[in-house]
Amino acid sequence: MSAPDRSGVRVVLAGGGTAGHVIPLLATADALRRRVPDADLRVLGTSEGLEARLVPERGYPLVVVPKVPFPRRPDARALRFPGALRRAVGAAAGAIREIDAQVVVGFGGYVATPAYLAARRAGVPIVIHEQNARAGLANRLGARFTERVATTFASTELPHATRVGLPLREEIRTLDRAALAEEGRVHFGLDEGRPTLLVFGGSLGAQRINEAVAAAGADLLAAGVQVLHLTGAGKDVPAPDQDPRTGACYRALPYTDRMDLAYAVADLALCRAGAGTVCELAAVGLPAVYVPLPIGNGEQRLNAREVVEAGGGLLVEDAQVDPGWVRGVVLPLLQDGPRLEVMATAAAEHGDRDAADRLVDLVLDAAGADR
């Protein structure tokens, strides 16, 4: 094996399993490469998460670390946990040694805990980024080992926390919605001059939102509103196609790999409140009605709270979302252009496009590198 390139900063980035960990990690890696073109980077991830595909596609070496969930009850998995954790820490330590890493950057998730433990044992500085308003277990542990703790939201409770925002993928960070609007309309087959509702619920969709909007679809089209509905993989949504009188259409797709164009054509989004969604919509100045996932620890409600309080969105409980609510709340909002403009301005003023560079500042400081 050839000797590693030591002319640039040497960084191990750890995070995987979900888009919430992987997308900010890749955005940070890209920002590091922009700032330090000869940076030597390694990414720790699992073999089955999104990172297994996305990291190599982006051109970064992926080091697979065994997935070791924290045991939550005294069962057989808990008995296997110490040995599994040792193996995962060993894999992380190997990646740190391979490039003689100057800093380890963790984004939470299954691989972050082994990375933090391996870095602490090796005496390598740690930088943490917490995506959600409510910190996960891995980052709560890691924050005990470092004073360089970055958060997306000001309300996140972690020791030494500094709000930097959420590192965004490049096509969103640089998005000019007005400049791409026509390309987006052509791409999705939409008309100019119509109010446009963008509906989505993540890669798997949001069933309650899907059903409510589809059932109210005829009323939206009759009012001249066009709908771009990303239903989620495997979700069949029986929605109308086009209103014969107004000509407004309903475009239902399982997903798109051009969310930049979807944001560009929309006047309002109706969606869940994952941290990535909230931060992307605010950054590009797209007002939204956020419907937090009704299960889990309530983090999605916290994620949306700040932009809603700033006037850039509305928050509604999942149980309220039905066809009548779409007709009575969402439709009038889409017809109120001045209010949407005010909300868009508030969202953009609250949003943040420079989080990746601020996080890179912390990483380079930890590595002792010149900026």
mmCIF file of C-alpha atoms in Angstrom:
data_model
loop_
_atom_site.group_PDB
_atom_site.id
_atom_site.type_symbol
_atom_site.label_atom_id
_atom_site.label_comp_id
_atom_site.label_asym_id
_atom_site.label_seq_id
_atom_site.Cartn_x
_atom_site.Cartn_y
_atom_site.Cartn_z
ATOM 1 C CA MET A 1 0.000 0.000 0.000
ATOM 2 C CA SER A 2 1.357 3.429 -0.932
ATOM 3 C CA ALA A 3 1.968 5.967 1.797
ATOM 4 C CA PRO A 4 -0.969 8.296 2.440
ATOM 5 C CA ASP A 5 -0.798 11.866 1.127
ATOM 6 C CA ARG A 6 0.048 14.055 4.104
ATOM 7 C CA SER A 7 0.319 17.387 2.293
ATOM 8 C CA GLY A 8 -3.272 18.394 3.154
ATOM 9 C CA VAL A 9 -5.501 18.101 6.161
ATOM 10 C CA ARG A 10 -6.346 14.509 7.112
ATOM 11 C CA VAL A 11 -9.906 13.940 8.308
ATOM 12 C CA VAL A 12 -12.120 10.980 9.168
ATOM 13 C CA LEU A 13 -15.852 11.692 8.892
ATOM 14 C CA ALA A 14 -18.321 9.376 10.613
ATOM 15 C CA GLY A 15 -22.029 9.166 9.963
ATOM 16 C CA GLY A 16 -24.373 6.802 8.225
ATOM 17 C CA GLY A 17 -27.607 4.915 8.092
ATOM 18 C CA THR A 18 -29.985 7.697 7.076
ATOM 19 C CA ALA A 19 -30.004 10.686 4.763
ATOM 20 C CA GLY A 20 -30.076 12.883 7.849
ATOM 21 C CA HIS A 21 -26.528 11.816 8.658
ATOM 22 C CA VAL A 22 -25.147 11.159 5.197
ATOM 23 C CA ILE A 23 -26.204 14.330 3.351
ATOM 24 C CA PRO A 24 -24.635 16.780 5.864
ATOM 25 C CA LEU A 25 -21.516 14.597 5.979
ATOM 26 C CA LEU A 26 -21.093 14.739 2.207
ATOM 27 C CA ALA A 27 -21.791 18.467 2.146
ATOM 28 C CA THR A 28 -19.051 18.961 4.727
ATOM 29 C CA ALA A 29 -16.630 16.722 2.837
ATOM 30 C CA ASP A 30 -17.286 18.730 -0.329
ATOM 31 C CA ALA A 31 -16.701 22.002 1.536
ATOM 32 C CA LEU A 32 -13.429 20.618 2.932
ATOM 33 C CA ARG A 33 -12.292 19.717 -0.579
ATOM 34 C CA ARG A 34 -13.178 23.200 -1.802
ATOM 35 C CA ARG A 35 -11.113 24.775 0.961
ATOM 36 C CA VAL A 36 -8.266 22.236 0.982
ATOM 37 C CA PRO A 37 -8.143 20.548 -2.444
ATOM 38 C CA ASP A 38 -5.527 18.001 -1.363
ATOM 39 C CA ALA A 39 -7.367 17.012 1.827
ATOM 40 C CA ASP A 40 -7.125 13.294 2.626
ATOM 41 C CA LEU A 41 -10.591 12.152 3.699
ATOM 42 C CA ARG A 42 -12.066 8.867 4.879
ATOM 43 C CA VAL A 43 -15.750 8.229 5.580
ATOM 44 C CA LEU A 44 -16.922 5.720 8.168
ATOM 45 C CA GLY A 45 -20.287 4.132 7.442
ATOM 46 C CA THR A 46 -22.298 0.940 7.417
ATOM 47 C CA SER A 47 -22.592 -1.534 4.571
ATOM 48 C CA GLU A 48 -26.377 -1.201 4.260
ATOM 49 C CA GLY A 49 -27.099 2.489 4.774
ATOM 50 C CA LEU A 50 -27.382 5.159 2.093
ATOM 51 C CA GLU A 51 -23.694 5.872 2.528
ATOM 52 C CA ALA A 52 -22.799 2.520 0.966
ATOM 53 C CA ARG A 53 -23.954 3.960 -2.367
ATOM 54 C CA LEU A 54 -23.678 7.721 -1.999
ATOM 55 C CA VAL A 55 -20.168 7.996 -0.545
ATOM 56 C CA PRO A 56 -18.355 6.053 -3.316
ATOM 57 C CA GLU A 57 -20.491 7.816 -5.945
ATOM 58 C CA ARG A 58 -19.195 11.138 -4.604
ATOM 59 C CA GLY A 59 -15.621 9.864 -4.866
ATOM 60 C CA TYR A 60 -14.763 9.422 -1.179
ATOM 61 C CA PRO A 61 -13.268 6.227 0.286
ATOM 62 C CA LEU A 62 -15.767 4.398 2.517
ATOM 63 C CA VAL A 63 -14.552 2.369 5.479
ATOM 64 C CA VAL A 64 -17.277 -0.021 6.644
ATOM 65 C CA VAL A 65 -17.877 -0.119 10.383
ATOM 66 C CA PRO A 66 -20.195 -2.762 11.879
ATOM 67 C CA LYS A 67 -23.598 -1.410 12.823
ATOM 68 C CA VAL A 68 -23.880 -1.432 16.618
ATOM 69 C CA PRO A 69 -27.218 -0.111 17.929
ATOM 70 C CA PHE A 70 -27.339 0.786 21.612
ATOM 71 C CA PRO A 71 -29.258 -1.965 23.448
ATOM 72 C CA ARG A 72 -32.418 -0.604 25.030
ATOM 73 C CA ARG A 73 -33.378 -3.671 27.056
ATOM 74 C CA PRO A 74 -31.525 -6.547 28.769
ATOM 75 C CA ASP A 75 -31.742 -9.226 26.065
ATOM 76 C CA ALA A 76 -29.418 -11.291 23.868
ATOM 77 C CA ARG A 77 -28.484 -8.234 21.852
ATOM 78 C CA ALA A 78 -27.320 -6.510 25.029
ATOM 79 C CA LEU A 79 -25.076 -9.472 25.813
ATOM 80 C CA ARG A 80 -23.475 -9.241 22.371
ATOM 81 C CA PHE A 81 -23.093 -5.484 22.528
ATOM 82 C CA PRO A 82 -19.646 -5.203 24.216
ATOM 83 C CA GLY A 83 -17.967 -7.488 21.684
ATOM 84 C CA ALA A 84 -19.709 -5.846 18.743
ATOM 85 C CA LEU A 85 -18.710 -2.404 19.996
ATOM 86 C CA ARG A 86 -15.055 -3.475 20.355
ATOM 87 C CA ARG A 87 -15.028 -4.646 16.742
ATOM 88 C CA ALA A 88 -16.599 -1.419 15.558
ATOM 89 C CA VAL A 89 -14.127 0.690 17.541
ATOM 90 C CA GLY A 90 -11.314 -1.385 16.043
ATOM 91 C CA ALA A 91 -12.541 -0.675 12.509
ATOM 92 C CA ALA A 92 -12.755 3.041 13.259
ATOM 93 C CA ALA A 93 -9.306 3.034 14.828
ATOM 94 C CA GLY A 94 -7.902 1.379 11.706
ATOM 95 C CA ALA A 95 -9.228 4.190 9.517
ATOM 96 C CA ILE A 96 -7.775 6.797 11.866
ATOM 97 C CA ARG A 97 -4.355 5.123 11.777
ATOM 98 C CA GLU A 98 -4.415 4.609 8.014
ATOM 99 C CA ILE A 99 -4.254 8.332 7.260
ATOM 100 C CA ASP A 100 -2.824 9.473 10.610
ATOM 101 C CA ALA A 101 -5.997 11.532 11.007
ATOM 102 C CA GLN A 102 -5.724 15.009 12.485
ATOM 103 C CA VAL A 103 -9.412 15.210 13.394
ATOM 104 C CA VAL A 104 -12.526 13.015 13.514
ATOM 105 C CA VAL A 105 -15.851 14.621 12.575
ATOM 106 C CA GLY A 106 -19.012 12.849 13.688
ATOM 107 C CA PHE A 107 -22.589 13.398 12.542
ATOM 108 C CA GLY A 108 -24.350 10.943 14.843
ATOM 109 C CA GLY A 109 -25.818 7.559 14.067
ATOM 110 C CA TYR A 110 -24.550 4.031 14.526
ATOM 111 C CA VAL A 111 -20.956 4.576 13.398
ATOM 112 C CA ALA A 112 -20.381 7.812 15.292
ATOM 113 C CA THR A 113 -20.012 6.224 18.751
ATOM 114 C CA PRO A 114 -17.192 3.851 17.694
ATOM 115 C CA ALA A 115 -15.505 6.772 15.923
ATOM 116 C CA TYR A 116 -15.662 8.971 19.031
ATOM 117 C CA LEU A 117 -14.313 6.198 21.255
ATOM 118 C CA ALA A 118 -11.496 5.374 18.834
ATOM 119 C CA ALA A 119 -10.546 9.037 18.451
ATOM 120 C CA ARG A 120 -10.515 9.602 22.192
ATOM 121 C CA ARG A 121 -8.305 6.563 22.693
ATOM 122 C CA ALA A 122 -5.912 7.784 19.975
ATOM 123 C CA GLY A 123 -5.830 11.354 21.266
ATOM 124 C CA VAL A 124 -7.304 12.726 18.030
ATOM 125 C CA PRO A 125 -9.464 15.873 18.295
ATOM 126 C CA ILE A 126 -13.201 15.404 17.781
ATOM 127 C CA VAL A 127 -15.724 17.712 16.105
ATOM 128 C CA ILE A 128 -19.436 16.907 16.431
ATOM 129 C CA HIS A 129 -22.364 18.063 14.337
ATOM 130 C CA GLU A 130 -25.873 17.405 15.612
ATOM 131 C CA GLN A 131 -28.568 17.664 12.977
ATOM 132 C CA ASN A 132 -31.742 17.569 15.041
ATOM 133 C CA ALA A 133 -33.145 19.924 17.626
ATOM 134 C CA ARG A 134 -33.073 17.028 20.100
ATOM 135 C CA ALA A 135 -29.654 15.376 20.153
ATOM 136 C CA GLY A 136 -29.259 11.638 19.604
ATOM 137 C CA LEU A 137 -27.501 9.188 21.917
ATOM 138 C CA ALA A 138 -24.230 9.045 19.991
ATOM 139 C CA ASN A 139 -23.711 12.792 19.981
ATOM 140 C CA ARG A 140 -24.738 13.147 23.609
ATOM 141 C CA LEU A 141 -21.941 10.712 24.405
ATOM 142 C CA GLY A 142 -19.447 12.329 22.020
ATOM 143 C CA ALA A 143 -20.088 15.806 23.412
ATOM 144 C CA ARG A 144 -18.478 14.631 26.650
ATOM 145 C CA PHE A 145 -15.165 14.201 24.800
ATOM 146 C CA THR A 146 -14.863 17.569 23.034
ATOM 147 C CA GLU A 147 -15.656 21.254 23.247
ATOM 148 C CA ARG A 148 -16.129 21.536 19.467
ATOM 149 C CA VAL A 149 -19.845 20.828 19.201
ATOM 150 C CA ALA A 150 -21.830 22.283 16.294
ATOM 151 C CA THR A 151 -25.621 22.223 16.072
ATOM 152 C CA THR A 152 -28.229 22.966 13.441
ATOM 153 C CA PHE A 153 -30.648 24.624 15.847
ATOM 154 C CA ALA A 154 -30.066 27.152 18.613
ATOM 155 C CA SER A 155 -32.364 25.197 20.925
ATOM 156 C CA THR A 156 -30.314 21.976 20.882
ATOM 157 C CA GLU A 157 -29.097 21.135 24.367
ATOM 158 C CA LEU A 158 -25.523 19.853 24.234
ATOM 159 C CA PRO A 159 -22.449 20.952 26.216
ATOM 160 C CA HIS A 160 -20.319 23.580 24.414
ATOM 161 C CA ALA A 161 -22.854 23.809 21.586
ATOM 162 C CA THR A 162 -22.419 26.429 18.864
ATOM 163 C CA ARG A 163 -25.131 26.882 16.245
ATOM 164 C CA VAL A 164 -23.716 26.668 12.716
ATOM 165 C CA GLY A 165 -26.801 25.463 10.830
ATOM 166 C CA LEU A 166 -27.085 22.375 8.633
ATOM 167 C CA PRO A 167 -24.508 21.715 5.892
ATOM 168 C CA LEU A 168 -26.466 21.641 2.634
ATOM 169 C CA ARG A 169 -25.808 19.779 -0.601
ATOM 170 C CA GLU A 170 -24.346 22.036 -3.253
ATOM 171 C CA GLU A 171 -27.360 22.159 -5.585
ATOM 172 C CA ILE A 172 -29.513 23.431 -2.711
ATOM 173 C CA ARG A 173 -26.890 25.728 -1.181
ATOM 174 C CA THR A 174 -26.529 27.596 -4.471
ATOM 175 C CA LEU A 175 -30.153 27.357 -5.660
ATOM 176 C CA ASP A 176 -31.673 30.419 -7.324
ATOM 177 C CA ARG A 177 -35.354 29.495 -7.438
ATOM 178 C CA ALA A 178 -36.368 32.214 -9.880
ATOM 179 C CA ALA A 179 -33.569 31.355 -12.299
ATOM 180 C CA LEU A 180 -34.492 27.651 -12.353
ATOM 181 C CA ALA A 181 -38.284 28.010 -12.301
ATOM 182 C CA GLU A 182 -38.781 27.640 -16.066
ATOM 183 C CA GLU A 183 -36.464 24.629 -16.254
ATOM 184 C CA GLY A 184 -38.432 23.103 -13.394
ATOM 185 C CA ARG A 185 -41.780 23.667 -15.075
ATOM 186 C CA VAL A 186 -40.546 22.002 -18.245
ATOM 187 C CA HIS A 187 -39.018 19.120 -16.263
ATOM 188 C CA PHE A 188 -42.252 18.357 -14.377
ATOM 189 C CA GLY A 189 -44.744 19.381 -17.072
ATOM 190 C CA LEU A 190 -46.231 22.288 -15.136
ATOM 191 C CA ASP A 191 -47.702 25.606 -16.289
ATOM 192 C CA GLU A 192 -46.409 29.101 -15.684
ATOM 193 C CA GLY A 193 -48.553 31.487 -13.681
ATOM 194 C CA ARG A 194 -50.404 28.952 -11.546
ATOM 195 C CA PRO A 195 -50.057 28.588 -7.767
ATOM 196 C CA THR A 196 -48.051 25.400 -7.235
ATOM 197 C CA LEU A 197 -48.206 23.093 -4.236
ATOM 198 C CA LEU A 198 -45.278 20.755 -3.598
ATOM 199 C CA VAL A 199 -46.186 17.728 -1.476
ATOM 200 C CA PHE A 200 -43.614 15.265 -0.138
ATOM 201 C CA GLY A 201 -42.905 13.133 2.886
ATOM 202 C CA GLY A 202 -39.406 11.751 2.505
ATOM 203 C CA SER A 203 -38.223 8.764 0.506
ATOM 204 C CA LEU A 204 -41.001 6.534 1.859
ATOM 205 C CA GLY A 205 -43.707 9.172 1.682
ATOM 206 C CA ALA A 206 -46.210 10.192 4.357
ATOM 207 C CA GLN A 207 -49.407 8.200 4.012
ATOM 208 C CA ARG A 208 -51.747 10.580 5.819
ATOM 209 C CA ILE A 209 -50.511 13.563 3.801
ATOM 210 C CA ASN A 210 -50.685 11.518 0.599
ATOM 211 C CA GLU A 211 -54.289 10.487 1.167
ATOM 212 C CA ALA A 212 -55.509 13.901 2.302
ATOM 213 C CA VAL A 213 -54.039 15.842 -0.616
ATOM 214 C CA ALA A 214 -55.079 13.285 -3.232
ATOM 215 C CA ALA A 215 -58.651 13.264 -1.906
ATOM 216 C CA ALA A 216 -58.756 17.084 -2.065
ATOM 217 C CA GLY A 217 -56.968 17.125 -5.411
ATOM 218 C CA ALA A 218 -60.052 17.817 -7.512
ATOM 219 C CA ASP A 219 -60.841 20.905 -5.437
ATOM 220 C CA LEU A 220 -57.271 22.178 -5.738
ATOM 221 C CA LEU A 221 -57.330 21.749 -9.521
ATOM 222 C CA ALA A 222 -60.771 23.341 -9.808
ATOM 223 C CA ALA A 223 -59.360 26.406 -8.055
ATOM 224 C CA GLY A 224 -56.528 26.594 -10.591
ATOM 225 C CA VAL A 225 -53.852 25.228 -8.252
ATOM 226 C CA GLN A 226 -51.411 22.714 -9.744
ATOM 227 C CA VAL A 227 -49.858 20.005 -7.587
ATOM 228 C CA LEU A 228 -46.458 18.336 -7.693
ATOM 229 C CA HIS A 229 -46.817 15.335 -5.388
ATOM 230 C CA LEU A 230 -43.803 13.161 -4.551
ATOM 231 C CA THR A 231 -45.622 10.214 -3.040
ATOM 232 C CA GLY A 232 -42.694 8.073 -1.882
ATOM 233 C CA ALA A 233 -41.405 4.795 -3.251
ATOM 234 C CA GLY A 234 -44.104 2.152 -3.586
ATOM 235 C CA LYS A 235 -46.947 4.510 -2.652
ATOM 236 C CA ASP A 236 -49.911 4.443 -5.055
ATOM 237 C CA VAL A 237 -51.935 7.644 -4.720
ATOM 238 C CA PRO A 238 -55.254 7.740 -6.642
ATOM 239 C CA ALA A 239 -55.258 11.406 -7.610
ATOM 240 C CA PRO A 240 -56.966 13.317 -10.431
ATOM 241 C CA ASP A 241 -54.954 14.077 -13.536
ATOM 242 C CA GLN A 242 -56.233 17.432 -14.823
ATOM 243 C CA ASP A 243 -59.226 19.716 -14.400
ATOM 244 C CA PRO A 244 -60.965 20.060 -17.799
ATOM 245 C CA ARG A 245 -62.182 23.565 -17.015
ATOM 246 C CA THR A 246 -59.125 25.240 -15.453
ATOM 247 C CA GLY A 247 -56.485 23.071 -17.125
ATOM 248 C CA ALA A 248 -54.600 22.725 -13.835
ATOM 249 C CA CYS A 249 -52.796 19.387 -13.508
ATOM 250 C CA TYR A 250 -51.807 17.007 -10.722
ATOM 251 C CA ARG A 251 -48.345 15.465 -11.181
ATOM 252 C CA ALA A 252 -47.854 12.437 -8.910
ATOM 253 C CA LEU A 253 -44.379 10.879 -8.926
ATOM 254 C CA PRO A 254 -42.816 8.375 -6.511
ATOM 255 C CA TYR A 255 -39.682 10.515 -6.153
ATOM 256 C CA THR A 256 -37.380 12.894 -7.981
ATOM 257 C CA ASP A 257 -33.631 13.262 -7.995
ATOM 258 C CA ARG A 258 -34.094 16.970 -8.828
ATOM 259 C CA MET A 259 -35.403 18.448 -5.604
ATOM 260 C CA ASP A 260 -33.738 21.704 -6.612
ATOM 261 C CA LEU A 261 -36.176 21.962 -9.517
ATOM 262 C CA ALA A 262 -39.098 20.924 -7.306
ATOM 263 C CA TYR A 263 -38.257 23.736 -4.883
ATOM 264 C CA ALA A 264 -37.855 26.148 -7.808
ATOM 265 C CA VAL A 265 -41.371 25.607 -9.176
ATOM 266 C CA ALA A 266 -43.248 25.585 -5.861
ATOM 267 C CA ASP A 267 -45.038 28.419 -4.076
ATOM 268 C CA LEU A 268 -45.753 26.350 -0.962
ATOM 269 C CA ALA A 269 -44.580 23.000 0.401
ATOM 270 C CA LEU A 270 -46.621 20.554 2.466
ATOM 271 C CA CYS A 271 -44.276 18.098 4.126
ATOM 272 C CA ARG A 272 -42.850 16.402 7.199
ATOM 273 C CA ALA A 273 -40.400 18.283 9.415
ATOM 274 C CA GLY A 274 -37.140 16.386 9.249
ATOM 275 C CA ALA A 275 -34.173 18.639 9.979
ATOM 276 C CA GLY A 276 -32.888 18.424 6.406
ATOM 277 C CA THR A 277 -36.268 19.355 4.966
ATOM 278 C CA VAL A 278 -36.756 22.289 7.333
ATOM 279 C CA CYS A 279 -33.274 23.680 6.705
ATOM 280 C CA GLU A 280 -33.387 23.265 2.935
ATOM 281 C CA LEU A 281 -36.777 24.950 2.594
ATOM 282 C CA ALA A 282 -35.715 27.860 4.787
ATOM 283 C CA ALA A 283 -32.418 28.279 2.956
ATOM 284 C CA VAL A 284 -34.123 28.555 -0.438
ATOM 285 C CA GLY A 285 -36.945 30.745 0.879
ATOM 286 C CA LEU A 286 -39.824 28.344 0.277
ATOM 287 C CA PRO A 287 -42.698 28.656 2.789
ATOM 288 C CA ALA A 288 -44.069 25.397 4.103
ATOM 289 C CA VAL A 289 -46.788 23.749 6.118
ATOM 290 C CA TYR A 290 -44.950 21.297 8.347
ATOM 291 C CA VAL A 291 -46.645 18.130 9.602
ATOM 292 C CA PRO A 292 -44.304 16.556 12.177
ATOM 293 C CA LEU A 293 -44.087 12.774 12.263
ATOM 294 C CA PRO A 294 -46.453 11.734 15.080
ATOM 295 C CA ILE A 295 -44.153 8.997 16.388
ATOM 296 C CA GLY A 296 -40.682 9.078 17.927
ATOM 297 C CA ASN A 297 -39.393 11.580 20.454
ATOM 298 C CA GLY A 298 -41.058 14.687 19.049
ATOM 299 C CA GLU A 299 -37.897 15.977 17.404
ATOM 300 C CA GLN A 300 -39.649 16.970 14.159
ATOM 301 C CA ARG A 301 -41.879 19.451 15.984
ATOM 302 C CA LEU A 302 -38.771 20.969 17.552
ATOM 303 C CA ASN A 303 -36.996 21.056 14.177
ATOM 304 C CA ALA A 304 -39.713 23.244 12.656
ATOM 305 C CA ARG A 305 -40.339 25.450 15.672
ATOM 306 C CA GLU A 306 -37.764 28.154 14.965
ATOM 307 C CA VAL A 307 -38.671 28.813 11.317
ATOM 308 C CA VAL A 308 -42.395 28.731 12.180
ATOM 309 C CA GLU A 309 -41.849 31.255 14.977
ATOM 310 C CA ALA A 310 -39.917 33.401 12.474
ATOM 311 C CA GLY A 311 -42.988 33.425 10.187
ATOM 312 C CA GLY A 312 -41.593 31.167 7.459
ATOM 313 C CA GLY A 313 -44.038 28.311 7.889
ATOM 314 C CA LEU A 314 -47.010 26.792 9.671
ATOM 315 C CA LEU A 315 -47.086 23.792 11.993
ATOM 316 C CA VAL A 316 -50.028 21.364 12.044
ATOM 317 C CA GLU A 317 -50.579 18.129 13.921
ATOM 318 C CA ASP A 318 -50.713 14.937 11.867
ATOM 319 C CA ALA A 319 -54.173 14.125 13.200
ATOM 320 C CA GLN A 320 -55.586 17.346 11.726
ATOM 321 C CA VAL A 321 -54.511 16.507 8.174
ATOM 322 C CA ASP A 322 -57.520 15.369 6.161
ATOM 323 C CA PRO A 323 -59.172 16.447 2.890
ATOM 324 C CA GLY A 324 -61.296 19.067 4.651
ATOM 325 C CA TRP A 325 -58.220 20.626 6.225
ATOM 326 C CA VAL A 326 -56.502 20.779 2.830
ATOM 327 C CA ARG A 327 -59.528 22.566 1.362
ATOM 328 C CA GLY A 328 -59.998 24.884 4.335
ATOM 329 C CA VAL A 329 -56.385 25.794 5.178
ATOM 330 C CA VAL A 330 -53.931 24.890 2.416
ATOM 331 C CA LEU A 331 -56.050 26.038 -0.540
ATOM 332 C CA PRO A 332 -56.770 29.547 0.842
ATOM 333 C CA LEU A 333 -53.078 29.952 1.663
ATOM 334 C CA LEU A 334 -52.113 29.066 -1.910
ATOM 335 C CA GLN A 335 -54.540 31.710 -3.162
ATOM 336 C CA ASP A 336 -53.040 34.397 -0.889
ATOM 337 C CA GLY A 337 -50.019 35.563 -2.900
ATOM 338 C CA PRO A 338 -49.056 38.474 -0.602
ATOM 339 C CA ARG A 339 -49.056 36.223 2.469
ATOM 340 C CA LEU A 340 -46.903 33.637 0.682
ATOM 341 C CA GLU A 341 -44.430 36.375 -0.247
ATOM 342 C CA VAL A 342 -44.161 37.471 3.385
ATOM 343 C CA MET A 343 -43.638 33.875 4.501
ATOM 344 C CA ALA A 344 -41.024 33.293 1.791
ATOM 345 C CA THR A 345 -39.058 36.344 2.913
ATOM 346 C CA ALA A 346 -39.239 35.252 6.548
ATOM 347 C CA ALA A 347 -38.078 31.732 5.669
ATOM 348 C CA ALA A 348 -35.125 33.034 3.650
ATOM 349 C CA GLU A 349 -34.088 35.424 6.427
ATOM 350 C CA HIS A 350 -34.136 32.559 8.902
ATOM 351 C CA GLY A 351 -32.448 30.092 6.542
ATOM 352 C CA ASP A 352 -28.724 29.493 6.292
ATOM 353 C CA ARG A 353 -26.648 28.547 3.251
ATOM 354 C CA ASP A 354 -23.158 28.780 4.799
ATOM 355 C CA ALA A 355 -23.282 26.118 7.517
ATOM 356 C CA ALA A 356 -20.816 23.775 5.793
ATOM 357 C CA ASP A 357 -18.124 26.446 5.718
ATOM 358 C CA ARG A 358 -18.650 27.298 9.382
ATOM 359 C CA LEU A 359 -18.352 23.625 10.271
ATOM 360 C CA VAL A 360 -15.181 23.375 8.179
ATOM 361 C CA ASP A 361 -13.784 26.297 10.204
ATOM 362 C CA LEU A 362 -14.185 24.171 13.340
ATOM 363 C CA VAL A 363 -12.620 21.150 11.639
ATOM 364 C CA LEU A 364 -9.567 23.064 10.418
ATOM 365 C CA ASP A 365 -9.121 24.707 13.796
ATOM 366 C CA ALA A 366 -9.226 21.285 15.448
ATOM 367 C CA ALA A 367 -6.718 19.937 12.937
ATOM 368 C CA GLY A 368 -4.379 22.861 13.490
ATOM 369 C CA ALA A 369 -4.532 23.705 9.794
ATOM 370 C CA ASP A 370 -4.265 27.146 8.229
ATOM 371 C CA ARG A 371 -7.425 28.407 6.557
#
